[in-house]
């Protein structure tokens, strides 16, 4: 991976190595993709203040996330179907995160189950929860996360209804999956990916299969899942989850100050300013546009995390400068995973770590705690 110098290089390699339907599933967004684009574009608009002749010989990315030490202010965001980007993708991404010294978040919609990942890694990981209509199943899922010693629960609150992603429909990433000749040809041209997925532990939703009656069949399972997103979800359900989950709770998917104020009242430890990577409400502001107001409103009461559009260490620095304590990355590591499995995710960390270190040096700061809006040009 010597010639891979940036996340875009990993993206190009991912595109070559993984079938189009799965690459597009990761890469694209909802409707016109305005919010997806704005996430990256608005970050790129933020300019740094170049400083000179400051001793920057002691730069250090170490920080804490939810009170635990982390080697840098990054978390791997929950991403569904990682095991379809690379066989055993969830396990490989979690191993890379733990080797890099940062948290990994396992999605409810993962291919490897909570237990598969727990049995394959040394340290605790975070678990992300989608609350479904079947509350018995959700309670059991939380109990499985407790049994697996997950160290935080990330409750995703921005997916009561599903934003349409045109490209998934065009590619036949529908429920149930649609097999076309072009898809078969595409898969056949990616033998390394096919071999990896066939070697992997599973090829379906690992957390759900077998736990719900009648969902051993992939088609029924997909239909059950699609019908389970709960439009009746309210703040009361957050209380219910708090009564079952004894550990640290993170609310993910907040973009509005009033919602952030409500979130602070729930006793959750952190919130993630996020628009689901431009995959839900198209036309919503970019995450970085929403961040400063939310930090002002509730930053003193809870830890503020950020995601949406991070493709470089410079982007991490921008979000920290506007008040985020740490950043989740989604696509940036999915590209690494598709490009090269565990080594590819490790490469994502190397790229972002080095970019952040250099950016800090050129802005004249040595520690993460020093980063605030004084590093930005006005
Ligand atoms: C392919 C894909 C699948 C995702 N699946 C989930 C999921 O299962 N649960 C969740 O809370 N967020 C999910 N997200 C959203 C991410 O957690 C995160 O908010 C988003 O990717 C951040 O934007 P970025 O990709 O620009 O970094 C997904 C994102 C992508 C790209």
mmCIF file of C-alpha atoms and ligand atoms in Angstrom:
data_model
loop_
_atom_site.group_PDB
_atom_site.id
_atom_site.type_symbol
_atom_site.label_atom_id
_atom_site.label_comp_id
_atom_site.label_asym_id
_atom_site.label_seq_id
_atom_site.Cartn_x
_atom_site.Cartn_y
_atom_site.Cartn_z
ATOM 1 C CA UNK A 1 0.000 0.000 0.000
ATOM 2 C CA UNK A 2 3.054 2.237 -0.516
ATOM 3 C CA UNK A 3 1.415 4.389 -3.163
ATOM 4 C CA UNK A 4 -1.758 4.935 -1.174
ATOM 5 C CA UNK A 5 -1.333 8.450 0.191
ATOM 6 C CA UNK A 6 -4.868 9.600 0.986
ATOM 7 C CA UNK A 7 -8.384 8.329 1.687
ATOM 8 C CA UNK A 8 -9.377 8.958 -1.949
ATOM 9 C CA UNK A 9 -6.734 6.379 -3.019
ATOM 10 C CA UNK A 10 -8.371 3.830 -0.700
ATOM 11 C CA UNK A 11 -11.754 4.752 -2.158
ATOM 12 C CA UNK A 12 -10.515 4.067 -5.702
ATOM 13 C CA UNK A 13 -9.060 0.719 -4.654
ATOM 14 C CA UNK A 14 -12.290 -0.184 -2.830
ATOM 15 C CA UNK A 15 -14.205 0.626 -6.009
ATOM 16 C CA UNK A 16 -12.011 -1.764 -8.025
ATOM 17 C CA UNK A 17 -12.089 -4.626 -5.496
ATOM 18 C CA UNK A 18 -15.697 -4.746 -4.270
ATOM 19 C CA UNK A 19 -18.846 -5.416 -6.346
ATOM 20 C CA UNK A 20 -20.546 -2.229 -7.502
ATOM 21 C CA UNK A 21 -23.714 -2.754 -5.437
ATOM 22 C CA UNK A 22 -21.708 -2.842 -2.187
ATOM 23 C CA UNK A 23 -19.326 -0.040 -3.167
ATOM 24 C CA UNK A 24 -22.286 2.195 -4.034
ATOM 25 C CA UNK A 25 -24.104 1.181 -0.845
ATOM 26 C CA UNK A 26 -21.166 2.613 1.094
ATOM 27 C CA UNK A 27 -20.289 5.550 -1.118
ATOM 28 C CA UNK A 28 -23.630 7.092 -2.010
ATOM 29 C CA UNK A 29 -26.352 8.972 -0.126
ATOM 30 C CA UNK A 30 -30.079 9.657 -0.142
ATOM 31 C CA UNK A 31 -32.088 11.437 -2.871
ATOM 32 C CA UNK A 32 -30.089 14.222 -4.600
ATOM 33 C CA UNK A 33 -27.162 13.683 -2.219
ATOM 34 C CA UNK A 34 -27.075 17.424 -1.394
ATOM 35 C CA UNK A 35 -26.432 16.759 2.298
ATOM 36 C CA UNK A 36 -23.858 14.072 1.487
ATOM 37 C CA UNK A 37 -21.932 16.602 -0.638
ATOM 38 C CA UNK A 38 -22.416 19.437 1.874
ATOM 39 C CA UNK A 39 -20.825 17.340 4.631
ATOM 40 C CA UNK A 40 -17.503 17.311 2.742
ATOM 41 C CA UNK A 41 -17.808 20.693 0.998
ATOM 42 C CA UNK A 42 -18.582 22.650 4.179
ATOM 43 C CA UNK A 43 -15.627 21.081 5.965
ATOM 44 C CA UNK A 44 -13.361 22.028 3.063
ATOM 45 C CA UNK A 45 -14.475 25.684 3.329
ATOM 46 C CA UNK A 46 -12.983 25.989 6.821
ATOM 47 C CA UNK A 47 -9.523 27.535 6.615
ATOM 48 C CA UNK A 48 -6.676 27.160 9.085
ATOM 49 C CA UNK A 49 -4.473 29.808 10.584
ATOM 50 C CA UNK A 50 -0.892 29.016 9.584
ATOM 51 C CA UNK A 51 1.523 29.664 12.455
ATOM 52 C CA UNK A 52 5.318 29.680 12.345
ATOM 53 C CA UNK A 53 8.274 29.396 14.689
ATOM 54 C CA UNK A 54 6.338 27.622 17.433
ATOM 55 C CA UNK A 55 8.048 24.608 19.060
ATOM 56 C CA UNK A 56 5.895 21.733 17.797
ATOM 57 C CA UNK A 57 8.331 18.946 18.665
ATOM 58 C CA UNK A 58 6.033 17.406 21.308
ATOM 59 C CA UNK A 59 2.905 16.820 19.309
ATOM 60 C CA UNK A 60 0.662 14.170 20.809
ATOM 61 C CA UNK A 61 -2.758 12.947 19.661
ATOM 62 C CA UNK A 62 -3.660 11.188 22.927
ATOM 63 C CA UNK A 63 -7.048 12.061 24.378
ATOM 64 C CA UNK A 64 -9.954 10.498 26.239
ATOM 65 C CA UNK A 65 -13.234 9.342 24.730
ATOM 66 C CA UNK A 66 -16.131 8.687 27.141
ATOM 67 C CA UNK A 67 -13.572 8.862 29.931
ATOM 68 C CA UNK A 68 -11.305 6.137 28.481
ATOM 69 C CA UNK A 69 -7.832 6.820 27.068
ATOM 70 C CA UNK A 70 -7.623 6.827 23.265
ATOM 71 C CA UNK A 71 -4.548 7.204 21.060
ATOM 72 C CA UNK A 72 -6.314 9.819 18.928
ATOM 73 C CA UNK A 73 -9.734 11.511 18.801
ATOM 74 C CA UNK A 74 -11.304 8.957 16.428
ATOM 75 C CA UNK A 75 -14.012 6.301 16.693
ATOM 76 C CA UNK A 76 -15.065 3.845 13.973
ATOM 77 C CA UNK A 77 -18.734 4.663 13.323
ATOM 78 C CA UNK A 78 -21.347 1.914 13.167
ATOM 79 C CA UNK A 79 -21.679 0.768 9.564
ATOM 80 C CA UNK A 80 -24.086 -1.956 8.443
ATOM 81 C CA UNK A 81 -22.999 -4.909 6.294
ATOM 82 C CA UNK A 82 -19.231 -4.517 6.810
ATOM 83 C CA UNK A 83 -18.973 -8.265 6.200
ATOM 84 C CA UNK A 84 -20.139 -7.603 2.640
ATOM 85 C CA UNK A 85 -17.285 -5.138 2.014
ATOM 86 C CA UNK A 86 -14.790 -7.818 3.065
ATOM 87 C CA UNK A 87 -15.303 -11.277 4.579
ATOM 88 C CA UNK A 88 -15.488 -10.959 8.398
ATOM 89 C CA UNK A 89 -15.324 -7.184 7.903
ATOM 90 C CA UNK A 90 -16.624 -6.357 11.386
ATOM 91 C CA UNK A 91 -13.950 -8.472 13.083
ATOM 92 C CA UNK A 92 -11.160 -7.046 10.900
ATOM 93 C CA UNK A 93 -12.236 -3.430 11.443
ATOM 94 C CA UNK A 94 -12.540 -3.993 15.191
ATOM 95 C CA UNK A 95 -9.053 -5.547 15.332
ATOM 96 C CA UNK A 96 -7.585 -2.618 13.392
ATOM 97 C CA UNK A 97 -9.291 -0.117 15.715
ATOM 98 C CA UNK A 98 -8.072 -1.895 18.835
ATOM 99 C CA UNK A 99 -4.525 -2.083 17.446
ATOM 100 C CA UNK A 100 -4.718 1.661 16.741
ATOM 101 C CA UNK A 101 -6.038 2.371 20.251
ATOM 102 C CA UNK A 102 -9.489 3.734 19.391
ATOM 103 C CA UNK A 103 -13.070 2.426 19.840
ATOM 104 C CA UNK A 104 -14.928 0.381 17.237
ATOM 105 C CA UNK A 105 -18.745 0.491 17.075
ATOM 106 C CA UNK A 106 -20.577 -2.642 15.893
ATOM 107 C CA UNK A 107 -23.818 -1.931 14.001
ATOM 108 C CA UNK A 108 -27.099 -3.691 14.771
ATOM 109 C CA UNK A 109 -27.143 -4.417 11.017
ATOM 110 C CA UNK A 110 -23.768 -6.149 11.024
ATOM 111 C CA UNK A 111 -22.955 -9.405 9.305
ATOM 112 C CA UNK A 112 -20.810 -10.795 12.153
ATOM 113 C CA UNK A 113 -22.818 -10.978 15.371
ATOM 114 C CA UNK A 114 -21.979 -9.366 18.717
ATOM 115 C CA UNK A 115 -20.771 -12.769 19.936
ATOM 116 C CA UNK A 116 -18.662 -13.408 16.781
ATOM 117 C CA UNK A 117 -16.815 -10.120 17.299
ATOM 118 C CA UNK A 118 -16.473 -10.537 21.083
ATOM 119 C CA UNK A 119 -14.911 -13.985 20.583
ATOM 120 C CA UNK A 120 -12.385 -12.637 18.062
ATOM 121 C CA UNK A 121 -10.964 -9.531 19.750
ATOM 122 C CA UNK A 122 -9.172 -8.814 23.027
ATOM 123 C CA UNK A 123 -10.863 -5.677 24.268
ATOM 124 C CA UNK A 124 -14.422 -4.342 24.630
ATOM 125 C CA UNK A 125 -16.072 -2.586 21.709
ATOM 126 C CA UNK A 126 -19.136 -0.349 21.426
ATOM 127 C CA UNK A 127 -22.516 -1.575 20.204
ATOM 128 C CA UNK A 128 -24.947 0.508 18.131
ATOM 129 C CA UNK A 129 -28.665 -0.012 18.580
ATOM 130 C CA UNK A 130 -31.553 0.563 16.204
ATOM 131 C CA UNK A 131 -34.773 0.318 18.187
ATOM 132 C CA UNK A 132 -37.179 -1.958 16.347
ATOM 133 C CA UNK A 133 -40.877 -2.600 16.870
ATOM 134 C CA UNK A 134 -40.186 -5.948 18.493
ATOM 135 C CA UNK A 135 -39.148 -4.617 21.914
ATOM 136 C CA UNK A 136 -38.585 -8.144 23.239
ATOM 137 C CA UNK A 137 -35.908 -8.583 20.594
ATOM 138 C CA UNK A 138 -34.367 -5.187 21.445
ATOM 139 C CA UNK A 139 -34.227 -6.029 25.154
ATOM 140 C CA UNK A 140 -32.548 -9.346 24.304
ATOM 141 C CA UNK A 141 -30.102 -7.535 22.008
ATOM 142 C CA UNK A 142 -29.129 -5.102 24.776
ATOM 143 C CA UNK A 143 -28.680 -8.038 27.135
ATOM 144 C CA UNK A 144 -26.406 -9.709 24.567
ATOM 145 C CA UNK A 145 -24.348 -6.490 24.379
ATOM 146 C CA UNK A 146 -24.090 -6.492 28.195
ATOM 147 C CA UNK A 147 -23.047 -10.172 28.191
ATOM 148 C CA UNK A 148 -20.403 -9.410 25.531
ATOM 149 C CA UNK A 149 -19.068 -6.632 27.822
ATOM 150 C CA UNK A 150 -19.621 -3.882 25.257
ATOM 151 C CA UNK A 151 -18.250 -0.677 26.775
ATOM 152 C CA UNK A 152 -20.795 1.782 25.335
ATOM 153 C CA UNK A 153 -24.224 1.676 23.710
ATOM 154 C CA UNK A 154 -24.708 4.019 20.752
ATOM 155 C CA UNK A 155 -28.419 4.595 20.246
ATOM 156 C CA UNK A 156 -29.076 5.807 16.710
ATOM 157 C CA UNK A 157 -32.003 8.219 16.745
ATOM 158 C CA UNK A 158 -32.185 9.457 13.143
ATOM 159 C CA UNK A 159 -33.594 6.394 11.383
ATOM 160 C CA UNK A 160 -37.247 6.018 12.302
ATOM 161 C CA UNK A 161 -38.004 6.142 8.604
ATOM 162 C CA UNK A 162 -35.518 5.224 5.929
ATOM 163 C CA UNK A 163 -34.263 7.849 3.449
ATOM 164 C CA UNK A 164 -34.346 6.454 -0.081
ATOM 165 C CA UNK A 165 -30.995 5.817 -1.689
ATOM 166 C CA UNK A 166 -31.693 5.783 -5.407
ATOM 167 C CA UNK A 167 -28.510 3.950 -6.277
ATOM 168 C CA UNK A 168 -29.305 0.998 -4.015
ATOM 169 C CA UNK A 169 -32.591 0.539 -5.862
ATOM 170 C CA UNK A 170 -30.921 0.852 -9.259
ATOM 171 C CA UNK A 171 -28.297 -1.704 -8.191
ATOM 172 C CA UNK A 172 -30.887 -4.146 -6.888
ATOM 173 C CA UNK A 173 -29.706 -3.654 -3.269
ATOM 174 C CA UNK A 174 -33.385 -4.008 -2.517
ATOM 175 C CA UNK A 175 -35.122 -6.273 -0.070
ATOM 176 C CA UNK A 176 -35.116 -9.097 -1.099
ATOM 177 C CA UNK A 177 -31.863 -8.949 -3.137
ATOM 178 C CA UNK A 178 -32.275 -9.034 -6.869
ATOM 179 C CA UNK A 179 -29.928 -11.132 -9.027
ATOM 180 C CA UNK A 180 -29.276 -9.768 -12.515
ATOM 181 C CA UNK A 181 -26.846 -10.948 -15.181
ATOM 182 C CA UNK A 182 -24.737 -7.791 -14.817
ATOM 183 C CA UNK A 183 -24.478 -8.391 -11.083
ATOM 184 C CA UNK A 184 -23.334 -11.970 -11.606
ATOM 185 C CA UNK A 185 -20.709 -10.776 -14.127
ATOM 186 C CA UNK A 186 -19.584 -8.063 -11.696
ATOM 187 C CA UNK A 187 -19.208 -10.557 -8.833
ATOM 188 C CA UNK A 188 -17.327 -12.974 -11.081
ATOM 189 C CA UNK A 189 -14.787 -10.245 -11.884
ATOM 190 C CA UNK A 190 -13.970 -9.804 -8.158
ATOM 191 C CA UNK A 191 -12.692 -13.297 -7.207
ATOM 192 C CA UNK A 192 -10.640 -12.132 -4.204
ATOM 193 C CA UNK A 193 -13.714 -10.431 -2.726
ATOM 194 C CA UNK A 194 -15.870 -13.533 -3.393
ATOM 195 C CA UNK A 195 -13.271 -15.827 -1.787
ATOM 196 C CA UNK A 196 -13.035 -13.539 1.255
ATOM 197 C CA UNK A 197 -16.791 -13.381 1.734
ATOM 198 C CA UNK A 198 -17.121 -17.161 1.277
ATOM 199 C CA UNK A 199 -14.396 -17.720 3.894
ATOM 200 C CA UNK A 200 -16.162 -15.329 6.297
ATOM 201 C CA UNK A 201 -18.251 -16.597 9.205
ATOM 202 C CA UNK A 202 -21.552 -15.301 7.854
ATOM 203 C CA UNK A 203 -23.372 -13.808 4.876
ATOM 204 C CA UNK A 204 -26.469 -12.454 6.551
ATOM 205 C CA UNK A 205 -27.461 -10.190 9.472
ATOM 206 C CA UNK A 206 -25.623 -11.980 12.290
ATOM 207 C CA UNK A 207 -27.383 -10.230 15.188
ATOM 208 C CA UNK A 208 -30.840 -11.071 13.938
ATOM 209 C CA UNK A 209 -30.688 -14.449 12.215
ATOM 210 C CA UNK A 210 -31.908 -17.281 14.419
ATOM 211 C CA UNK A 211 -33.065 -14.913 17.157
ATOM 212 C CA UNK A 212 -36.370 -14.141 15.530
ATOM 213 C CA UNK A 213 -38.724 -16.984 14.644
ATOM 214 C CA UNK A 214 -38.984 -17.638 10.916
ATOM 215 C CA UNK A 215 -35.992 -15.499 9.955
ATOM 216 C CA UNK A 216 -33.492 -18.226 9.165
ATOM 217 C CA UNK A 217 -34.270 -17.590 5.538
ATOM 218 C CA UNK A 218 -32.412 -14.574 4.082
ATOM 219 C CA UNK A 219 -35.414 -13.209 2.185
ATOM 220 C CA UNK A 220 -37.744 -13.428 5.175
ATOM 221 C CA UNK A 221 -35.039 -11.985 7.368
ATOM 222 C CA UNK A 222 -34.591 -8.946 5.106
ATOM 223 C CA UNK A 223 -38.352 -8.398 4.960
ATOM 224 C CA UNK A 224 -38.646 -8.683 8.733
ATOM 225 C CA UNK A 225 -35.841 -6.144 9.197
ATOM 226 C CA UNK A 226 -37.310 -3.644 6.729
ATOM 227 C CA UNK A 227 -40.688 -3.833 8.449
ATOM 228 C CA UNK A 228 -39.203 -3.365 11.918
ATOM 229 C CA UNK A 229 -38.019 0.264 11.916
ATOM 230 C CA UNK A 230 -40.278 1.925 14.448
ATOM 231 C CA UNK A 231 -42.036 5.190 13.557
ATOM 232 C CA UNK A 232 -43.525 5.459 17.067
ATOM 233 C CA UNK A 233 -40.160 5.927 18.775
ATOM 234 C CA UNK A 234 -39.994 8.861 21.245
ATOM 235 C CA UNK A 235 -37.857 10.202 24.103
ATOM 236 C CA UNK A 236 -39.750 7.837 26.435
ATOM 237 C CA UNK A 237 -38.049 4.909 24.708
ATOM 238 C CA UNK A 238 -34.662 6.452 25.548
ATOM 239 C CA UNK A 239 -35.716 6.263 29.215
ATOM 240 C CA UNK A 240 -36.680 2.611 28.721
ATOM 241 C CA UNK A 241 -33.286 1.846 27.197
ATOM 242 C CA UNK A 242 -31.565 3.660 30.058
ATOM 243 C CA UNK A 243 -33.428 1.377 32.455
ATOM 244 C CA UNK A 244 -31.987 -1.731 30.786
ATOM 245 C CA UNK A 245 -28.501 -0.563 29.760
ATOM 246 C CA UNK A 246 -26.316 0.111 32.795
ATOM 247 C CA UNK A 247 -23.284 1.527 30.955
ATOM 248 C CA UNK A 248 -22.324 4.565 28.931
ATOM 249 C CA UNK A 249 -24.957 5.768 26.498
ATOM 250 C CA UNK A 250 -24.345 7.794 23.334
ATOM 251 C CA UNK A 251 -27.200 9.321 21.289
ATOM 252 C CA UNK A 252 -26.240 9.412 17.614
ATOM 253 C CA UNK A 253 -27.904 11.474 14.917
ATOM 254 C CA UNK A 254 -28.604 14.881 16.469
ATOM 255 C CA UNK A 255 -28.545 17.964 14.254
ATOM 256 C CA UNK A 256 -30.863 20.393 16.020
ATOM 257 C CA UNK A 257 -30.287 22.467 19.175
ATOM 258 C CA UNK A 258 -33.716 21.691 20.669
ATOM 259 C CA UNK A 259 -33.086 17.969 20.238
ATOM 260 C CA UNK A 260 -29.619 18.367 21.759
ATOM 261 C CA UNK A 261 -31.154 20.092 24.806
ATOM 262 C CA UNK A 262 -33.613 17.234 25.162
ATOM 263 C CA UNK A 263 -30.767 14.730 24.776
ATOM 264 C CA UNK A 264 -28.860 16.409 27.620
ATOM 265 C CA UNK A 265 -31.868 15.803 29.909
ATOM 266 C CA UNK A 266 -31.812 12.023 29.284
ATOM 267 C CA UNK A 267 -28.597 11.534 31.211
ATOM 268 C CA UNK A 268 -26.811 10.159 28.116
ATOM 269 C CA UNK A 269 -23.047 10.629 28.385
ATOM 270 C CA UNK A 270 -22.499 11.888 24.848
ATOM 271 C CA UNK A 271 -24.228 12.796 21.637
ATOM 272 C CA UNK A 272 -23.028 12.532 18.059
ATOM 273 C CA UNK A 273 -23.794 15.501 15.824
ATOM 274 C CA UNK A 274 -24.630 13.544 12.679
ATOM 275 C CA UNK A 275 -26.924 13.394 9.668
ATOM 276 C CA UNK A 276 -26.143 9.713 9.101
ATOM 277 C CA UNK A 277 -23.506 10.606 6.520
ATOM 278 C CA UNK A 278 -26.065 12.211 4.180
ATOM 279 C CA UNK A 279 -28.028 8.955 3.949
ATOM 280 C CA UNK A 280 -31.247 10.144 5.599
ATOM 281 C CA UNK A 281 -32.770 13.669 5.382
ATOM 282 C CA UNK A 282 -31.479 15.099 2.127
ATOM 283 C CA UNK A 283 -31.551 18.900 2.368
ATOM 284 C CA UNK A 284 -30.583 18.874 6.054
ATOM 285 C CA UNK A 285 -27.595 21.057 6.988
ATOM 286 C CA UNK A 286 -24.153 19.529 6.917
ATOM 287 C CA UNK A 287 -23.013 18.137 10.258
ATOM 288 C CA UNK A 288 -20.255 20.745 10.530
ATOM 289 C CA UNK A 289 -22.783 23.564 10.044
ATOM 290 C CA UNK A 290 -24.835 22.211 12.948
ATOM 291 C CA UNK A 291 -21.900 21.543 15.279
ATOM 292 C CA UNK A 292 -21.046 24.970 16.819
ATOM 293 C CA UNK A 293 -24.601 25.761 17.981
ATOM 294 C CA UNK A 294 -24.962 22.341 19.600
ATOM 295 C CA UNK A 295 -21.597 22.706 21.342
ATOM 296 C CA UNK A 296 -22.707 26.114 22.673
ATOM 297 C CA UNK A 297 -26.022 24.734 23.893
ATOM 298 C CA UNK A 298 -25.010 21.483 25.619
ATOM 299 C CA UNK A 299 -21.221 21.109 25.363
ATOM 300 C CA UNK A 300 -20.851 21.795 29.095
ATOM 301 C CA UNK A 301 -23.328 19.025 29.981
ATOM 302 C CA UNK A 302 -22.299 16.132 27.769
ATOM 303 C CA UNK A 303 -19.489 15.007 25.493
ATOM 304 C CA UNK A 304 -19.979 16.149 21.917
ATOM 305 C CA UNK A 305 -18.857 13.826 19.173
ATOM 306 C CA UNK A 306 -19.087 14.556 15.465
ATOM 307 C CA UNK A 307 -19.416 12.700 12.188
ATOM 308 C CA UNK A 308 -20.149 13.387 8.539
ATOM 309 C CA UNK A 309 -17.691 14.054 5.753
ATOM 310 C CA UNK A 310 -14.414 13.352 7.547
ATOM 311 C CA UNK A 311 -11.946 12.271 4.875
ATOM 312 C CA UNK A 312 -8.659 13.548 6.326
ATOM 313 C CA UNK A 313 -6.804 14.569 9.456
ATOM 314 C CA UNK A 314 -7.437 18.164 8.409
ATOM 315 C CA UNK A 315 -11.181 17.467 8.657
ATOM 316 C CA UNK A 316 -10.725 16.019 12.158
ATOM 317 C CA UNK A 317 -8.846 19.192 13.148
ATOM 318 C CA UNK A 318 -11.697 21.343 11.754
ATOM 319 C CA UNK A 319 -14.335 19.502 13.773
ATOM 320 C CA UNK A 320 -12.239 19.670 16.946
ATOM 321 C CA UNK A 321 -11.655 23.384 16.349
ATOM 322 C CA UNK A 322 -15.431 23.894 16.294
ATOM 323 C CA UNK A 323 -15.901 22.086 19.592
ATOM 324 C CA UNK A 324 -16.143 18.332 18.932
ATOM 325 C CA UNK A 325 -14.292 16.222 21.483
ATOM 326 C CA UNK A 326 -13.796 13.363 18.999
ATOM 327 C CA UNK A 327 -14.895 12.302 15.507
ATOM 328 C CA UNK A 328 -16.514 9.179 14.190
ATOM 329 C CA UNK A 329 -15.473 8.095 10.717
ATOM 330 C CA UNK A 330 -17.698 6.009 8.438
ATOM 331 C CA UNK A 331 -16.786 5.861 4.776
ATOM 332 C CA UNK A 332 -13.113 6.716 5.380
ATOM 333 C CA UNK A 333 -12.570 3.317 7.025
ATOM 334 C CA UNK A 334 -15.073 1.399 4.888
ATOM 335 C CA UNK A 335 -12.939 2.372 1.872
ATOM 336 C CA UNK A 336 -9.900 1.006 3.720
ATOM 337 C CA UNK A 337 -11.732 -2.227 4.578
ATOM 338 C CA UNK A 338 -12.889 -2.776 0.989
ATOM 339 C CA UNK A 339 -9.438 -1.914 -0.337
ATOM 340 C CA UNK A 340 -7.418 -4.183 1.926
ATOM 341 C CA UNK A 341 -9.244 -5.708 4.895
ATOM 342 C CA UNK A 342 -7.597 -5.167 8.278
ATOM 343 C CA UNK A 343 -4.449 -3.676 6.692
ATOM 344 C CA UNK A 344 -6.653 -1.270 4.751
ATOM 345 C CA UNK A 345 -8.357 -0.021 7.915
ATOM 346 C CA UNK A 346 -4.919 0.299 9.539
ATOM 347 C CA UNK A 347 -3.927 2.396 6.503
ATOM 348 C CA UNK A 348 -6.946 4.666 7.089
ATOM 349 C CA UNK A 349 -5.668 5.277 10.628
ATOM 350 C CA UNK A 350 -2.089 5.918 9.405
ATOM 351 C CA UNK A 351 -3.287 8.454 6.853
ATOM 352 C CA UNK A 352 -5.538 10.385 9.228
ATOM 353 C CA UNK A 353 -3.053 10.217 12.116
ATOM 354 C CA UNK A 354 -0.215 11.637 9.982
ATOM 355 C CA UNK A 355 -2.383 14.317 8.418
ATOM 356 C CA UNK A 356 -3.595 15.427 11.844
ATOM 357 C CA UNK A 357 -0.067 15.509 13.269
ATOM 358 C CA UNK A 358 1.235 17.605 10.359
ATOM 359 C CA UNK A 359 -1.766 19.953 10.467
ATOM 360 C CA UNK A 360 -1.286 20.491 14.196
ATOM 361 C CA UNK A 361 2.389 21.252 13.578
ATOM 362 C CA UNK A 362 1.636 23.794 10.856
ATOM 363 C CA UNK A 363 -0.995 25.433 13.070
ATOM 364 C CA UNK A 364 1.408 25.600 16.008
ATOM 365 C CA UNK A 365 -0.302 23.253 18.472
ATOM 366 C CA UNK A 366 1.049 20.240 20.354
ATOM 367 C CA UNK A 367 -1.962 18.649 22.044
ATOM 368 C CA UNK A 368 -5.571 17.788 21.254
ATOM 369 C CA UNK A 369 -6.696 19.835 24.275
ATOM 370 C CA UNK A 370 -5.132 22.963 22.735
ATOM 371 C CA UNK A 371 -7.243 22.724 19.559
ATOM 372 C CA UNK A 372 -10.024 25.298 19.507
ATOM 373 C CA UNK A 373 -11.181 28.018 17.130
ATOM 374 C CA UNK A 374 -7.908 29.930 17.506
ATOM 375 C CA UNK A 375 -6.443 27.478 14.942
ATOM 376 C CA UNK A 376 -8.914 28.735 12.332
ATOM 377 C CA UNK A 377 -8.511 31.697 9.997
ATOM 378 C CA UNK A 378 -11.417 34.122 10.268
HETATM 379 C C1 LIG B 1 -22.504 2.106 4.343
HETATM 380 C C2 LIG B 1 -22.963 2.783 5.579
HETATM 381 C C3 LIG B 1 -23.743 2.084 6.485
HETATM 382 C C4 LIG B 1 -24.121 2.693 7.683
HETATM 383 N N1 LIG B 1 -24.806 1.958 8.611
HETATM 384 C C5 LIG B 1 -25.101 2.512 9.809
HETATM 385 C C6 LIG B 1 -25.696 1.733 10.833
HETATM 386 O O1 LIG B 1 -25.918 0.542 10.688
HETATM 387 N N2 LIG B 1 -25.998 2.378 12.007
HETATM 388 C C7 LIG B 1 -25.726 3.710 12.219
HETATM 389 O O2 LIG B 1 -26.013 4.243 13.289
HETATM 390 N N3 LIG B 1 -25.154 4.451 11.253
HETATM 391 C C8 LIG B 1 -24.824 3.896 10.073
HETATM 392 N N4 LIG B 1 -24.190 4.641 9.114
HETATM 393 C C9 LIG B 1 -23.843 6.046 9.397
HETATM 394 C C10 LIG B 1 -22.447 6.123 10.029
HETATM 395 O O3 LIG B 1 -22.456 5.584 11.331
HETATM 396 C C11 LIG B 1 -21.935 7.568 10.114
HETATM 397 O O4 LIG B 1 -22.909 8.366 10.750
HETATM 398 C C12 LIG B 1 -21.613 8.161 8.741
HETATM 399 O O5 LIG B 1 -21.008 7.202 7.916
HETATM 400 C C13 LIG B 1 -20.674 9.366 8.907
HETATM 401 O O6 LIG B 1 -20.409 9.957 7.683
HETATM 402 P P1 LIG B 1 -19.095 9.640 6.795
HETATM 403 O O7 LIG B 1 -19.353 8.332 6.130
HETATM 404 O O8 LIG B 1 -19.043 10.783 5.855
HETATM 405 O O9 LIG B 1 -17.906 9.562 7.749
HETATM 406 C C14 LIG B 1 -23.773 4.045 7.937
HETATM 407 C C15 LIG B 1 -22.986 4.740 7.010
HETATM 408 C C16 LIG B 1 -22.569 4.122 5.856
HETATM 409 C C17 LIG B 1 -21.695 4.883 4.909
#
